[in-house]
């Protein structure tokens, strides 16, 4: 029946595409199945408003999900990191974060590895394997929610697209995934609760401004010293600061939304007073707040031949003060999930083995 190969994974399809994939099944059946996926049905067998025969036919002809949880690590602070296996053997990571009030945030990946190569990021040091398909992005959310359901506040309040990968280099599949996650007939998460963090891909920021979705935008600036930024974030060579700033102006003109400029603080590297001044100058004219992210240690990561180190408390306070006295709104990222390498910049520590993407 239904004529489509099992290689199409249904969890990554919009209601319309799902209806087409399930033809000649009546469209209302596709809507039922879309809702079941959003509710976390584990198999066609869970879809109790479909007849037993139909469930069997669907199981034989279609693939509902394409990823599997292959590992789970839990930090005492409540952070859960999942290792998720893909059908081609690649492994990605997704993280469930919990704040002091029990609110849960899903941190999801958009690529296996990352081509951006930021020197302070474990994922970047692994290189790039491939873009994730829409279903591989949707399923990270479903997996994390299934873990979150076991908590006192069982909903996921926010999504941050800050896991493995540069999201604006996989905008098509990400957009398809988010249209499923935000569909009111399904999971129904508000777009306003989704934050996308980019290393600063100017063309992608313009595309986001033109065609949405209307998310919260964060840009990992880290430094506004052009030469230092090119060293720390090689993607800056093709996306220099003036071009990035123009793209951010364009985004703000079109979307009218405050953006976050993130700064990963590295001890003795980008925390001088002149670094604060450069960030303040960059943000002038933009409606932006600066989010400080004290670097989370990853063993073996170096810069100019020296081991990278986390900033001291004094360094963070001074840097924050230097920004504030220049009129900048500053926030600081809470450190979460460090014991499971689930904190920002630590994803990809998959354990021993020459080929970290495969299990
Ligand atoms: S910080 Fe983000 S963009 Fe940079 S290498 Fe890591 S995953 Fe890629």
JSON list of C-alpha atoms and ligand atoms in Angstrom, two decimals, residues 110-111 113-127 161-167 169 197-201 220 222 232-235 262 264 344-347, ligand 1:
[
{"chain": "A", "resi": 110, "resn": "UNK", "atom": "CA", "xyz": [21.56, 21.02, 13.27]},
{"chain": "A", "resi": 111, "resn": "UNK", "atom": "CA", "xyz": [24.64, 19.31, 11.85]},
{"chain": "A", "resi": 113, "resn": "UNK", "atom": "CA", "xyz": [30.03, 18.06, 13.43]},
{"chain": "A", "resi": 114, "resn": "UNK", "atom": "CA", "xyz": [30.47, 21.63, 12.26]},
{"chain": "A", "resi": 115, "resn": "UNK", "atom": "CA", "xyz": [32.37, 23.30, 9.41]},
{"chain": "A", "resi": 116, "resn": "UNK", "atom": "CA", "xyz": [32.79, 26.63, 11.28]},
{"chain": "A", "resi": 117, "resn": "UNK", "atom": "CA", "xyz": [35.83, 25.45, 13.24]},
{"chain": "A", "resi": 118, "resn": "UNK", "atom": "CA", "xyz": [35.69, 27.86, 16.20]},
{"chain": "A", "resi": 119, "resn": "UNK", "atom": "CA", "xyz": [38.89, 27.11, 18.12]},
{"chain": "A", "resi": 120, "resn": "UNK", "atom": "CA", "xyz": [37.18, 27.10, 21.53]},
{"chain": "A", "resi": 121, "resn": "UNK", "atom": "CA", "xyz": [34.51, 24.55, 20.59]},
{"chain": "A", "resi": 122, "resn": "UNK", "atom": "CA", "xyz": [34.79, 20.78, 20.80]},
{"chain": "A", "resi": 123, "resn": "UNK", "atom": "CA", "xyz": [32.31, 20.27, 17.96]},
{"chain": "A", "resi": 124, "resn": "UNK", "atom": "CA", "xyz": [34.32, 22.58, 15.75]},
{"chain": "A", "resi": 125, "resn": "UNK", "atom": "CA", "xyz": [37.48, 20.57, 16.41]},
{"chain": "A", "resi": 126, "resn": "UNK", "atom": "CA", "xyz": [35.80, 17.43, 15.05]},
{"chain": "A", "resi": 127, "resn": "UNK", "atom": "CA", "xyz": [35.24, 18.78, 11.56]},
{"chain": "A", "resi": 161, "resn": "UNK", "atom": "CA", "xyz": [19.48, 25.95, 18.55]},
{"chain": "A", "resi": 162, "resn": "UNK", "atom": "CA", "xyz": [22.95, 25.99, 20.01]},
{"chain": "A", "resi": 163, "resn": "UNK", "atom": "CA", "xyz": [24.00, 22.34, 19.82]},
{"chain": "A", "resi": 164, "resn": "UNK", "atom": "CA", "xyz": [26.33, 20.84, 17.24]},
{"chain": "A", "resi": 165, "resn": "UNK", "atom": "CA", "xyz": [26.59, 22.72, 13.97]},
{"chain": "A", "resi": 166, "resn": "UNK", "atom": "CA", "xyz": [26.05, 26.12, 12.39]},
{"chain": "A", "resi": 167, "resn": "UNK", "atom": "CA", "xyz": [22.26, 26.37, 11.97]},
{"chain": "A", "resi": 169, "resn": "UNK", "atom": "CA", "xyz": [24.27, 26.55, 7.01]},
{"chain": "A", "resi": 197, "resn": "UNK", "atom": "CA", "xyz": [22.57, 31.03, 17.71]},
{"chain": "A", "resi": 198, "resn": "UNK", "atom": "CA", "xyz": [24.86, 31.60, 14.74]},
{"chain": "A", "resi": 199, "resn": "UNK", "atom": "CA", "xyz": [28.59, 32.12, 14.45]},
{"chain": "A", "resi": 200, "resn": "UNK", "atom": "CA", "xyz": [27.73, 35.07, 12.22]},
{"chain": "A", "resi": 201, "resn": "UNK", "atom": "CA", "xyz": [26.87, 33.90, 8.70]},
{"chain": "A", "resi": 220, "resn": "UNK", "atom": "CA", "xyz": [28.36, 34.43, 18.76]},
{"chain": "A", "resi": 222, "resn": "UNK", "atom": "CA", "xyz": [33.15, 36.54, 21.07]},
{"chain": "A", "resi": 232, "resn": "UNK", "atom": "CA", "xyz": [39.19, 32.36, 17.03]},
{"chain": "A", "resi": 233, "resn": "UNK", "atom": "CA", "xyz": [36.37, 31.92, 14.52]},
{"chain": "A", "resi": 234, "resn": "UNK", "atom": "CA", "xyz": [37.70, 31.13, 11.02]},
{"chain": "A", "resi": 235, "resn": "UNK", "atom": "CA", "xyz": [34.21, 31.69, 9.56]},
{"chain": "A", "resi": 262, "resn": "UNK", "atom": "CA", "xyz": [27.26, 36.25, 22.76]},
{"chain": "A", "resi": 264, "resn": "UNK", "atom": "CA", "xyz": [32.66, 33.29, 24.95]},
{"chain": "A", "resi": 344, "resn": "UNK", "atom": "CA", "xyz": [28.11, 25.24, 25.62]},
{"chain": "A", "resi": 345, "resn": "UNK", "atom": "CA", "xyz": [31.13, 24.39, 23.44]},
{"chain": "A", "resi": 346, "resn": "UNK", "atom": "CA", "xyz": [31.56, 20.91, 24.90]},
{"chain": "A", "resi": 347, "resn": "UNK", "atom": "CA", "xyz": [29.36, 18.84, 22.59]},
{"chain": "B", "resi": 1, "resn": "LIG", "atom": "S1", "xyz": [30.68, 27.22, 18.37]},
{"chain": "B", "resi": 1, "resn": "LIG", "atom": "FE1", "xyz": [28.96, 26.59, 17.05]},
{"chain": "B", "resi": 1, "resn": "LIG", "atom": "S2", "xyz": [29.55, 27.37, 15.02]},
{"chain": "B", "resi": 1, "resn": "LIG", "atom": "FE2", "xyz": [31.45, 27.36, 16.25]},
{"chain": "B", "resi": 1, "resn": "LIG", "atom": "S3", "xyz": [32.36, 25.34, 15.80]},
{"chain": "B", "resi": 1, "resn": "LIG", "atom": "FE3", "xyz": [31.08, 25.11, 17.66]},
{"chain": "B", "resi": 1, "resn": "LIG", "atom": "S4", "xyz": [29.12, 24.33, 16.88]},
{"chain": "B", "resi": 1, "resn": "LIG", "atom": "FE4", "xyz": [30.23, 25.23, 15.13]}
]
